[in-house]
PDB file of C-alpha atoms and ligand atoms in Angstrom:
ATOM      1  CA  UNK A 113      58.324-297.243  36.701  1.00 53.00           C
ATOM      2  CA  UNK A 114      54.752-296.048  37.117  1.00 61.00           C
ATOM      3  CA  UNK A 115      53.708-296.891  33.183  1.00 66.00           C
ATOM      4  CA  UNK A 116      52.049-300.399  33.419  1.00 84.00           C
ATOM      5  CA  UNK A 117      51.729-299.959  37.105  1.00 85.00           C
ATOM      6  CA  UNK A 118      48.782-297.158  36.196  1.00 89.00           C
ATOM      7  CA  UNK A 119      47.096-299.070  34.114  1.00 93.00           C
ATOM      8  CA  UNK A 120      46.349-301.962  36.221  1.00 95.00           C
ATOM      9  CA  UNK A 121      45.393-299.421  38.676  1.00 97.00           C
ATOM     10  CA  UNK A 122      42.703-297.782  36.273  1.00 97.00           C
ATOM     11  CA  UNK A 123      41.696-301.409  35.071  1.00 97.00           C
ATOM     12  CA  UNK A 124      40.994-302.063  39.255  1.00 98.00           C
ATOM     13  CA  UNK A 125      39.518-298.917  39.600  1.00 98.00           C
ATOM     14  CA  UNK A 126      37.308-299.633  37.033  1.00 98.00           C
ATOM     15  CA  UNK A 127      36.229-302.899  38.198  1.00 97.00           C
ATOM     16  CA  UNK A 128      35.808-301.220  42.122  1.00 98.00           C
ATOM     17  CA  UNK A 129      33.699-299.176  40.994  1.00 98.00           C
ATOM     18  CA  UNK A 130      31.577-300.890  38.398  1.00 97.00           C
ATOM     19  CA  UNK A 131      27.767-299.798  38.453  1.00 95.00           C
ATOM     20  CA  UNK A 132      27.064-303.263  38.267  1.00 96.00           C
ATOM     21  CA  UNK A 133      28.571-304.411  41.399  1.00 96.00           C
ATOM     22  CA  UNK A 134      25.371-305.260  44.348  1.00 95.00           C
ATOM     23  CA  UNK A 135      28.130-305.062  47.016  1.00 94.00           C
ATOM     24  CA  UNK A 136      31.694-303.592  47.377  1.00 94.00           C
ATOM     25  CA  UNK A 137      34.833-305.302  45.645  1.00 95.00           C
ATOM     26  CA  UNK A 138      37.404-305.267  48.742  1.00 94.00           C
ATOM     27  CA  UNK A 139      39.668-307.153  47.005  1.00 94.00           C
ATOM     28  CA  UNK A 140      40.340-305.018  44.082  1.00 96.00           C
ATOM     29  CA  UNK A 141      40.019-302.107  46.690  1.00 95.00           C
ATOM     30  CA  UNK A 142      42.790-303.479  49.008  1.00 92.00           C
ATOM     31  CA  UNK A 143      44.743-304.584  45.894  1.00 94.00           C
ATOM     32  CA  UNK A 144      44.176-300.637  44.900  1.00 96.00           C
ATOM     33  CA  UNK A 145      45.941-299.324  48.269  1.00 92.00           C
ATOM     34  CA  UNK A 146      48.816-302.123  47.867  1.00 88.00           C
ATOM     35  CA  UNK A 147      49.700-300.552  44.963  1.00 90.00           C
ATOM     36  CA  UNK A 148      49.394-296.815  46.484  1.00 90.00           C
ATOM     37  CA  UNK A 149      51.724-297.678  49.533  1.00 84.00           C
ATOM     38  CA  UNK A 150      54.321-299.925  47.456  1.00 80.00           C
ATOM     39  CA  UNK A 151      55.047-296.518  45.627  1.00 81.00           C
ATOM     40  CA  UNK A 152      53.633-298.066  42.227  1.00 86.00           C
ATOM     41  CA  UNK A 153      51.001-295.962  41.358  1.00 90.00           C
ATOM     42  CA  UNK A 154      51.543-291.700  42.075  1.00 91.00           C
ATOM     43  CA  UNK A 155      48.870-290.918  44.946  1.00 91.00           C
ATOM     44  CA  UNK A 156      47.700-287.605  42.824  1.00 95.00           C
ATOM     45  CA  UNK A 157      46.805-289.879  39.566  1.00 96.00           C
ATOM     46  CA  UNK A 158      45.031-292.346  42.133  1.00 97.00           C
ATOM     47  CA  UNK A 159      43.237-289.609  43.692  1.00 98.00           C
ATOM     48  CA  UNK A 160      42.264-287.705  41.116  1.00 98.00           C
ATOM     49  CA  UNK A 161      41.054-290.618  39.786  1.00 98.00           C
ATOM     50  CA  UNK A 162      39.009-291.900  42.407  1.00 98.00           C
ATOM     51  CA  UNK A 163      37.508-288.335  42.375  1.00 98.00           C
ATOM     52  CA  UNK A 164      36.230-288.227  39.267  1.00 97.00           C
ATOM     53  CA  UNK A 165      34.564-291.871  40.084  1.00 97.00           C
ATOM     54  CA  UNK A 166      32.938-290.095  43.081  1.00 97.00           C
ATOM     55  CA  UNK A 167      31.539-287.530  40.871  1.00 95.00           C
ATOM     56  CA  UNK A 168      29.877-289.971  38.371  1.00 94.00           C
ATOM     57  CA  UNK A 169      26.389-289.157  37.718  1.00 91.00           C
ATOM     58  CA  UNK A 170      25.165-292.679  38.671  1.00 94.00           C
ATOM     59  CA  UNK A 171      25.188-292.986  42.594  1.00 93.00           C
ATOM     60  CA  UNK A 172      26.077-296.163  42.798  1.00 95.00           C
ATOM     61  CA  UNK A 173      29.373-295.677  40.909  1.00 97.00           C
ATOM     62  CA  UNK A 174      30.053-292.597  43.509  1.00 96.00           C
ATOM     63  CA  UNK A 175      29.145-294.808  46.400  1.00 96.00           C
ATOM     64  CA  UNK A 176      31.458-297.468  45.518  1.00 97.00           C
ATOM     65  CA  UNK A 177      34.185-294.593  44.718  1.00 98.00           C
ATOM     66  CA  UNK A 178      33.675-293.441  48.475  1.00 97.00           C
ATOM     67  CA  UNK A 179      34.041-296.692  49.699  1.00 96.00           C
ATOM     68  CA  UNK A 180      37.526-297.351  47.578  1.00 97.00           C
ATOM     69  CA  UNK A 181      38.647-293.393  49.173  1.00 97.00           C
ATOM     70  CA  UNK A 182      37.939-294.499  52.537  1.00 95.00           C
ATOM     71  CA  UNK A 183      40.071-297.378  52.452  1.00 93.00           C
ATOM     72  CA  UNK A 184      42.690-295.529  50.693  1.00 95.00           C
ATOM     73  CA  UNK A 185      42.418-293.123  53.404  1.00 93.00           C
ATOM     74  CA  UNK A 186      42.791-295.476  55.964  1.00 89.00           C
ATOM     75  CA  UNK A 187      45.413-297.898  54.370  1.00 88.00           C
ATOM     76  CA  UNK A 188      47.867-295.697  52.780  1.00 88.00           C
ATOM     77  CA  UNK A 189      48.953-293.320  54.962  1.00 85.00           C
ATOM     78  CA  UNK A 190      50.558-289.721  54.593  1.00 84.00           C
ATOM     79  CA  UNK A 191      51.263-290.632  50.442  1.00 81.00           C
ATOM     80  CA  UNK A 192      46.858-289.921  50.018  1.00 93.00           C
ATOM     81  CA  UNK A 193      46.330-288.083  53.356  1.00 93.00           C
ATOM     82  CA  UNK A 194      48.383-285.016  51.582  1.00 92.00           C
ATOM     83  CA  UNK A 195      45.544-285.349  48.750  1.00 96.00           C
ATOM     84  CA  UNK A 196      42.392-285.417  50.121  1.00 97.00           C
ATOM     85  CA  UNK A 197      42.868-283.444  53.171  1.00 96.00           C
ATOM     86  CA  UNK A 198      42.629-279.996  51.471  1.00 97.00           C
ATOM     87  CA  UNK A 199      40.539-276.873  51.154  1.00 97.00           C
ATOM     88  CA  UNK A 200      39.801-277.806  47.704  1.00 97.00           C
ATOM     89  CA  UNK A 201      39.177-281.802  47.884  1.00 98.00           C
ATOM     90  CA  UNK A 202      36.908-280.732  51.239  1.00 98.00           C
ATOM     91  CA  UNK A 203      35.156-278.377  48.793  1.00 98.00           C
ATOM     92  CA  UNK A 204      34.923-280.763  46.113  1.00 98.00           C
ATOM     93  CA  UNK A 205      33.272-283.307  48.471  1.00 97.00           C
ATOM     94  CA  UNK A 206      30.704-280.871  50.247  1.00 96.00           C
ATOM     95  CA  UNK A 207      29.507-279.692  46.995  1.00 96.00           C
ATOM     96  CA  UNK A 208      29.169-283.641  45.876  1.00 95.00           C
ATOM     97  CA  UNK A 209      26.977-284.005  49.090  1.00 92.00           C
ATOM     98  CA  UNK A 210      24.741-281.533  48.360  1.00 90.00           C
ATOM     99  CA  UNK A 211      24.655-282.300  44.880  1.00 86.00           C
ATOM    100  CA  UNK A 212      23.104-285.716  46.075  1.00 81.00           C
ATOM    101  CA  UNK A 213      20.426-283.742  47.795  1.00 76.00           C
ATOM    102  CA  UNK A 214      16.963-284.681  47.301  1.00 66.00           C
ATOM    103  CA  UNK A 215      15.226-281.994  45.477  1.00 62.00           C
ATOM    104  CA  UNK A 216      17.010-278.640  46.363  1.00 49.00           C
ATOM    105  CA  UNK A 217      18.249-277.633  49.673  1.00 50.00           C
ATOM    106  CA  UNK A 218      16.490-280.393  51.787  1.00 51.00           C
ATOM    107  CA  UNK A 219      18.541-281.832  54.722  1.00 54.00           C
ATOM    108  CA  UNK A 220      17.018-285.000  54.660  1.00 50.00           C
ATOM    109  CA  UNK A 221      19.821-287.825  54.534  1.00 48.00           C
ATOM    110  CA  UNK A 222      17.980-290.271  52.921  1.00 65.00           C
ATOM    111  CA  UNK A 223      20.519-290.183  50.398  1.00 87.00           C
ATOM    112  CA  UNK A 224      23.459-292.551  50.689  1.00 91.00           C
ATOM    113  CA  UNK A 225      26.374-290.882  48.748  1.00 94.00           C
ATOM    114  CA  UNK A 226      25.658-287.406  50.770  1.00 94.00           C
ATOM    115  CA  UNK A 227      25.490-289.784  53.963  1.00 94.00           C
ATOM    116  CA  UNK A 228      28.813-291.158  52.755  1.00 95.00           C
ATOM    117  CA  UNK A 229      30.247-287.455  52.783  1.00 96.00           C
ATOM    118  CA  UNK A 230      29.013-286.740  55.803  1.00 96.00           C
ATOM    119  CA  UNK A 231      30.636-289.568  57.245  1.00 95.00           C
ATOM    120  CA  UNK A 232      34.101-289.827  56.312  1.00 96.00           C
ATOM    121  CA  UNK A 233      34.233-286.123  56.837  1.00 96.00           C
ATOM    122  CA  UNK A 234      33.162-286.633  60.495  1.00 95.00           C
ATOM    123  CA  UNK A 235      35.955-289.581  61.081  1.00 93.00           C
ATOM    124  CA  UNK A 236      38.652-287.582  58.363  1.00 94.00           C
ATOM    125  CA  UNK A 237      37.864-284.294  61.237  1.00 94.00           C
ATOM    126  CA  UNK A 238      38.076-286.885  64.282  1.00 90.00           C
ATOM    127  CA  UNK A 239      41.334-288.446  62.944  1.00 87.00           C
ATOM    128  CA  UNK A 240      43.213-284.910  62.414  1.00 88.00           C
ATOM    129  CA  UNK A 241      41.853-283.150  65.361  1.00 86.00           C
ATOM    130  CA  UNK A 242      45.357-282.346  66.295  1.00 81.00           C
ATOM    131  CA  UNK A 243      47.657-282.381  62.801  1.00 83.00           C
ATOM    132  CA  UNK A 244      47.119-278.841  61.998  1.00 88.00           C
ATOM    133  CA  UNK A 245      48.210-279.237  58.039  1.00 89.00           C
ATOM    134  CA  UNK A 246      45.094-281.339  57.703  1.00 93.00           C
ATOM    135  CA  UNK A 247      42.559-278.329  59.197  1.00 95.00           C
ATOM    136  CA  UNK A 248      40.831-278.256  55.893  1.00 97.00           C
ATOM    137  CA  UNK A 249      38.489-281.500  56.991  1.00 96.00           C
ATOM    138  CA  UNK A 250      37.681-280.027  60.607  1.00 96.00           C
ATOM    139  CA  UNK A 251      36.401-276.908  58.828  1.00 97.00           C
ATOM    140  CA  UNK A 252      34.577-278.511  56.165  1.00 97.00           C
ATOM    141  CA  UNK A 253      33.265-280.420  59.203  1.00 97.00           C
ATOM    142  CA  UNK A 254      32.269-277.040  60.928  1.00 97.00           C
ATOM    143  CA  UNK A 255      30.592-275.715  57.772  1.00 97.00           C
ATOM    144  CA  UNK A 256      28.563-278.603  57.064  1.00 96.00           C
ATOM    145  CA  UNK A 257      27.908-278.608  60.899  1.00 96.00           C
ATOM    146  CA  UNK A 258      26.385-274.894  60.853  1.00 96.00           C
ATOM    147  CA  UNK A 259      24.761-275.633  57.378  1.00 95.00           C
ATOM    148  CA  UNK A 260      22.519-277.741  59.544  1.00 94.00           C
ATOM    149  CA  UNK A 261      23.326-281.289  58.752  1.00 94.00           C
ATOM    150  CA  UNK A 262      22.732-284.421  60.967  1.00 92.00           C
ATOM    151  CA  UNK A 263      26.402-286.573  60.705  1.00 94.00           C
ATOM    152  CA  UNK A 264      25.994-290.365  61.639  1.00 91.00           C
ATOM    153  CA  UNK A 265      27.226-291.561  65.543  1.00 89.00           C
ATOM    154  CA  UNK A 266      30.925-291.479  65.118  1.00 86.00           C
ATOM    155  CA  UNK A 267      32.360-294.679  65.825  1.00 78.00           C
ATOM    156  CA  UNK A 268      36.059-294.518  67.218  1.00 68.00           C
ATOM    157  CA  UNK A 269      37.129-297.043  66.091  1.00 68.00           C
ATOM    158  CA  UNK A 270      36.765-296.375  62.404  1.00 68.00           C
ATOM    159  CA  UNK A 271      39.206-293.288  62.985  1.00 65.00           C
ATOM    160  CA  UNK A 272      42.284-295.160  63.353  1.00 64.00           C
ATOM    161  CA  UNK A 273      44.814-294.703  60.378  1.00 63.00           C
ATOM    162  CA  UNK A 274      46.658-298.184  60.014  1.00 55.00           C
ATOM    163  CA  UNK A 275      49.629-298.253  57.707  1.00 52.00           C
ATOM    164  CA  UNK A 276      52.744-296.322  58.113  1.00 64.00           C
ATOM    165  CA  UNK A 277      54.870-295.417  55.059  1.00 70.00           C
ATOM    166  CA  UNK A 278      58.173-296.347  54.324  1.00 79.00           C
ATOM    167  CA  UNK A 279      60.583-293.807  55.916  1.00 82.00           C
ATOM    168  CA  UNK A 280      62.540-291.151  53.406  1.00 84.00           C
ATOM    169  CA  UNK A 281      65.669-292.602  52.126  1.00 90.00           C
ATOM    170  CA  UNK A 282      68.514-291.234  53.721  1.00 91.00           C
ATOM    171  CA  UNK A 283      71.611-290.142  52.021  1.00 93.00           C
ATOM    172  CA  UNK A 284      75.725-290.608  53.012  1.00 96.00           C
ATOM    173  CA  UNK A 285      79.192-290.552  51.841  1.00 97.00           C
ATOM    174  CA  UNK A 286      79.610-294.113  53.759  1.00 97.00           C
ATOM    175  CA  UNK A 287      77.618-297.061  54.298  1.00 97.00           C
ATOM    176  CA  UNK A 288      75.448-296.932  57.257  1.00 95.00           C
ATOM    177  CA  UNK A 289      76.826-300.623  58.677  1.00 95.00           C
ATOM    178  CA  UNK A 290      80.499-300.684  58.192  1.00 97.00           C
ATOM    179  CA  UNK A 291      81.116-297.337  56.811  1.00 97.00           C
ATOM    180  CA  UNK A 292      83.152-298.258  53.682  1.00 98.00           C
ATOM    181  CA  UNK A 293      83.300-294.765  51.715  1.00 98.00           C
ATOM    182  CA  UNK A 294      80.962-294.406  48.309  1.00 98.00           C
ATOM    183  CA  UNK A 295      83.090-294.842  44.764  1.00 97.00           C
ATOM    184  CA  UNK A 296      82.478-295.540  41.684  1.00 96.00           C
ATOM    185  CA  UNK A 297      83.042-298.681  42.260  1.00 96.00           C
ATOM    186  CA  UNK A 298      81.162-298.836  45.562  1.00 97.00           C
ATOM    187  CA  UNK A 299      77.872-297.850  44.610  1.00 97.00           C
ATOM    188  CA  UNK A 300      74.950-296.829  47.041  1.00 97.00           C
ATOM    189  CA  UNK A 301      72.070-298.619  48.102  1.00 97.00           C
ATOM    190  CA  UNK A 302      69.009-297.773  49.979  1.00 95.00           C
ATOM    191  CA  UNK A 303      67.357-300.369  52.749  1.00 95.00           C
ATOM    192  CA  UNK A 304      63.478-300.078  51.890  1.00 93.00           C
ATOM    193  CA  UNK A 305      62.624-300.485  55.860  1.00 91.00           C
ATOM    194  CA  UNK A 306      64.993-298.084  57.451  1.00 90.00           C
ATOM    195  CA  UNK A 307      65.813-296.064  54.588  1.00 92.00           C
ATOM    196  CA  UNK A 308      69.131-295.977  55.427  1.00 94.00           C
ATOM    197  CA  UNK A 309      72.372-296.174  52.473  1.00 96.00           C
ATOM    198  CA  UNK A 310      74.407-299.301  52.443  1.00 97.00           C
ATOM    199  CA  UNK A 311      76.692-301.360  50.447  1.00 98.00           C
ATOM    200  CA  UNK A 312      75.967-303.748  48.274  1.00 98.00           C
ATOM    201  CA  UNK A 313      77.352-306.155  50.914  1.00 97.00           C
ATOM    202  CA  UNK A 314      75.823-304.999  53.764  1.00 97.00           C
ATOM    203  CA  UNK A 315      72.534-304.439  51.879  1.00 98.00           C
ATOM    204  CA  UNK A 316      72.330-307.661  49.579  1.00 98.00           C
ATOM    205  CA  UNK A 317      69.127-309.244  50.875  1.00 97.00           C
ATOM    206  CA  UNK A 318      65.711-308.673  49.999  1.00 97.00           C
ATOM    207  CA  UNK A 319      62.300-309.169  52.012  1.00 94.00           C
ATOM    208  CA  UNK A 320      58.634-308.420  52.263  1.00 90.00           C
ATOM    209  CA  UNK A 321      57.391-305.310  54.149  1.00 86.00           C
ATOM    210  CA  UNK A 322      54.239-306.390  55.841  1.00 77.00           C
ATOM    211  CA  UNK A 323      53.942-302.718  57.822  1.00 74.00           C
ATOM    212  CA  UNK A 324      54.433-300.671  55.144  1.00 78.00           C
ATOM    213  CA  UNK A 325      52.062-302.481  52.750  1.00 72.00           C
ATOM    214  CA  UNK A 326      55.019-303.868  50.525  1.00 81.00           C
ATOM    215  CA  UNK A 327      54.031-307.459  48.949  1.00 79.00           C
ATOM    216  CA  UNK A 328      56.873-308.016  46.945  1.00 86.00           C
ATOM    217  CA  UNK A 329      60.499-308.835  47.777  1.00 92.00           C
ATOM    218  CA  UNK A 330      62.893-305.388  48.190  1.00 94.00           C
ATOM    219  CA  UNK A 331      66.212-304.465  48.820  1.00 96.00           C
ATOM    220  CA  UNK A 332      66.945-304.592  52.709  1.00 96.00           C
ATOM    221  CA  UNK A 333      69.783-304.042  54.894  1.00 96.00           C
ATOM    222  CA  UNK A 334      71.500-307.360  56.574  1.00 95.00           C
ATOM    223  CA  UNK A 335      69.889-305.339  60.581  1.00 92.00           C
ATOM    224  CA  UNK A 336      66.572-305.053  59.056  1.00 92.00           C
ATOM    225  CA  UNK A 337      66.361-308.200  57.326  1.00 94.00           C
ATOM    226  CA  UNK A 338      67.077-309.882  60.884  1.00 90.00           C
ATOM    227  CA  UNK A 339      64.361-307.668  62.230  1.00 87.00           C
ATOM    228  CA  UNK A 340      61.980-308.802  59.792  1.00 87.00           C
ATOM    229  CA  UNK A 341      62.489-312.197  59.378  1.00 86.00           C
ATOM    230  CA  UNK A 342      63.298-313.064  62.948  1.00 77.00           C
ATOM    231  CA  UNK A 343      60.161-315.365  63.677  1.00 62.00           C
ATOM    232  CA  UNK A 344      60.766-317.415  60.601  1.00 59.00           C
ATOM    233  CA  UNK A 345      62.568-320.874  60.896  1.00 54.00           C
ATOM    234  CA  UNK A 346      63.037-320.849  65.013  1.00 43.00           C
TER     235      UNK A 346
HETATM  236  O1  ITP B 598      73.509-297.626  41.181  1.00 77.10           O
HETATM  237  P1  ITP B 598      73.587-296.103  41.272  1.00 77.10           P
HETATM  238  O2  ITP B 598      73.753-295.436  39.963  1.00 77.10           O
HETATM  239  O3  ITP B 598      74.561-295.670  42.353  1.00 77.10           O
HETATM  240  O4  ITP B 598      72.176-295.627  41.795  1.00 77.10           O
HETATM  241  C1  ITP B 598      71.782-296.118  43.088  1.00 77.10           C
HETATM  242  C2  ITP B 598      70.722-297.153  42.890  1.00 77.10           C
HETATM  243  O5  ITP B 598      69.647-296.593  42.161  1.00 77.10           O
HETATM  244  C3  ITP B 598      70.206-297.572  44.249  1.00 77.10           C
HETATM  245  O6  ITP B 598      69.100-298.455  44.021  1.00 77.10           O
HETATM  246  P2  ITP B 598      69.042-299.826  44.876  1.00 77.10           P
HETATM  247  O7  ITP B 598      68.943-299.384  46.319  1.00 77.10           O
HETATM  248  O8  ITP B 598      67.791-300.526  44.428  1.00 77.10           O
HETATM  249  O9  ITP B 598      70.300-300.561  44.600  1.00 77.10           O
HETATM  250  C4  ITP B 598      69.694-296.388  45.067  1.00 77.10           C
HETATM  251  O10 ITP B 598      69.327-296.862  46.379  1.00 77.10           O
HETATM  252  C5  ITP B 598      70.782-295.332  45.234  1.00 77.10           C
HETATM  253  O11 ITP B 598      70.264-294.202  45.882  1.00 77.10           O
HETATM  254  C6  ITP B 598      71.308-294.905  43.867  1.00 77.10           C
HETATM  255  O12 ITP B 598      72.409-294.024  44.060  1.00 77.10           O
HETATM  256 ZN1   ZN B 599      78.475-301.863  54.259  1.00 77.10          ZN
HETATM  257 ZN1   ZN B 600      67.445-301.233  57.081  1.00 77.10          ZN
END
């Protein structure tokens, strides 16, 4: 399932964060989190991936690899928020920022990748003030604070998460709608909006999934296929 999947995400990856790009490539970065929050690429490979882009010794290539996390951040929910807000990706990221560091031990920010850090830090702390499992960016916040460093103005706006995630799938003995029991030769199926188990009757449409990210045509149940499709054809 994830096989080819992965490899177009490494062959976008590569082109996102190409040291000869002059300005960010938001397509291949939004095409990037499409492929996070339709489930087709594991969120560990694409982070750990994106981290090792970050770390690159050219800045440019880290830039652009912040820019790519930051969107990821923003556009695919809980799936990447589990991977980058902890002690050891906060870690990984303050030592990047002073890696960047003019000459040794300077504060001076005129350096755009530890600006970068600094940044999405800031919003990352801003955006979790209150979800305790993601503590680990208000205390890298707080150590980078007292280390003496001067964050950018903090614009709320850039702090609002959009995309929710496709609920859990839910199991049963019975479909969901009109509770026929499960057999062998009933099988189960699973609604990709609500998450829900159905019947193969009650579940035999498919549709897009604007809110969750999902592009492509998936299984949906007959409720949520209304729900979705409600504004189309009057
Ligand atoms: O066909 P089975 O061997 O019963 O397996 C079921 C299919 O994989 C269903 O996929 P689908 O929802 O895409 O149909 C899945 O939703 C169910 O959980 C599985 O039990
Ligand atoms: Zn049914
Ligand atoms: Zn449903």
């Amino acid at each position: 399932m994830f096989r080819n999947s992965t490899s177009t995400f490494d062959r976008l990856l590569e082109k996102a964060t190409s040291h000869l790009l002059l300005e960010p490539d938001w397509d291949s970065i939004l095409q990037i989190c499409d492929l996070i929050r339709q489930g087709d690429v594991p969120p560990k490979h694409a982070v750990v991936s994106v981290r090792k882009k970050i770390g690159h010794e050219n800045p440019n290539v880290g830039m652009f690899a912040l820019q790519c996390l930051e969107s990821m951040m923003k556009n695919c929910g809980s799936f990447v928020h589990d991977e980058v807000a902890t002690k050891e990706f906060m870690e990984f990221l303050r030592e990047t920022a002073h890696l960047s560091e003019p000459g040794c031990g300077q504060h001076g920010n005129s350096n755009p990748v530890k600006e970068k850090v600094l940044e999405l830090i800031q919003v990352w702390a801003h955006a979790f003030r209150s979800e305790s499992q993601y503590k680990a960016c208000q205390d890298a916040y707080n150590i980078l604070k007292m280390e003496g460093h001067t964050f950018p103005q903090l614009r709320e706006a850039d702090a609002m998460f959009a995309a929710e995630t496709a609920p859990e799938w839910k199991d049963g003995e019975c479909c969901h709608r009109c509770r026929v029991q499960f057999s062998t030769f009933q099988r189960k199926h699973h609604c990709r909006c609500c998450g829900q188990v159905f019947c193969s009757k009650c579940s035999s449409k498919s549709s897009i999934i604007p809110k969750f990210g999902i592009e492509k045509e998936v299984r949906v149940c007959d409720s949520c296929y209304d729900q979705l499709n409600k504004n189309e054809g009057g």
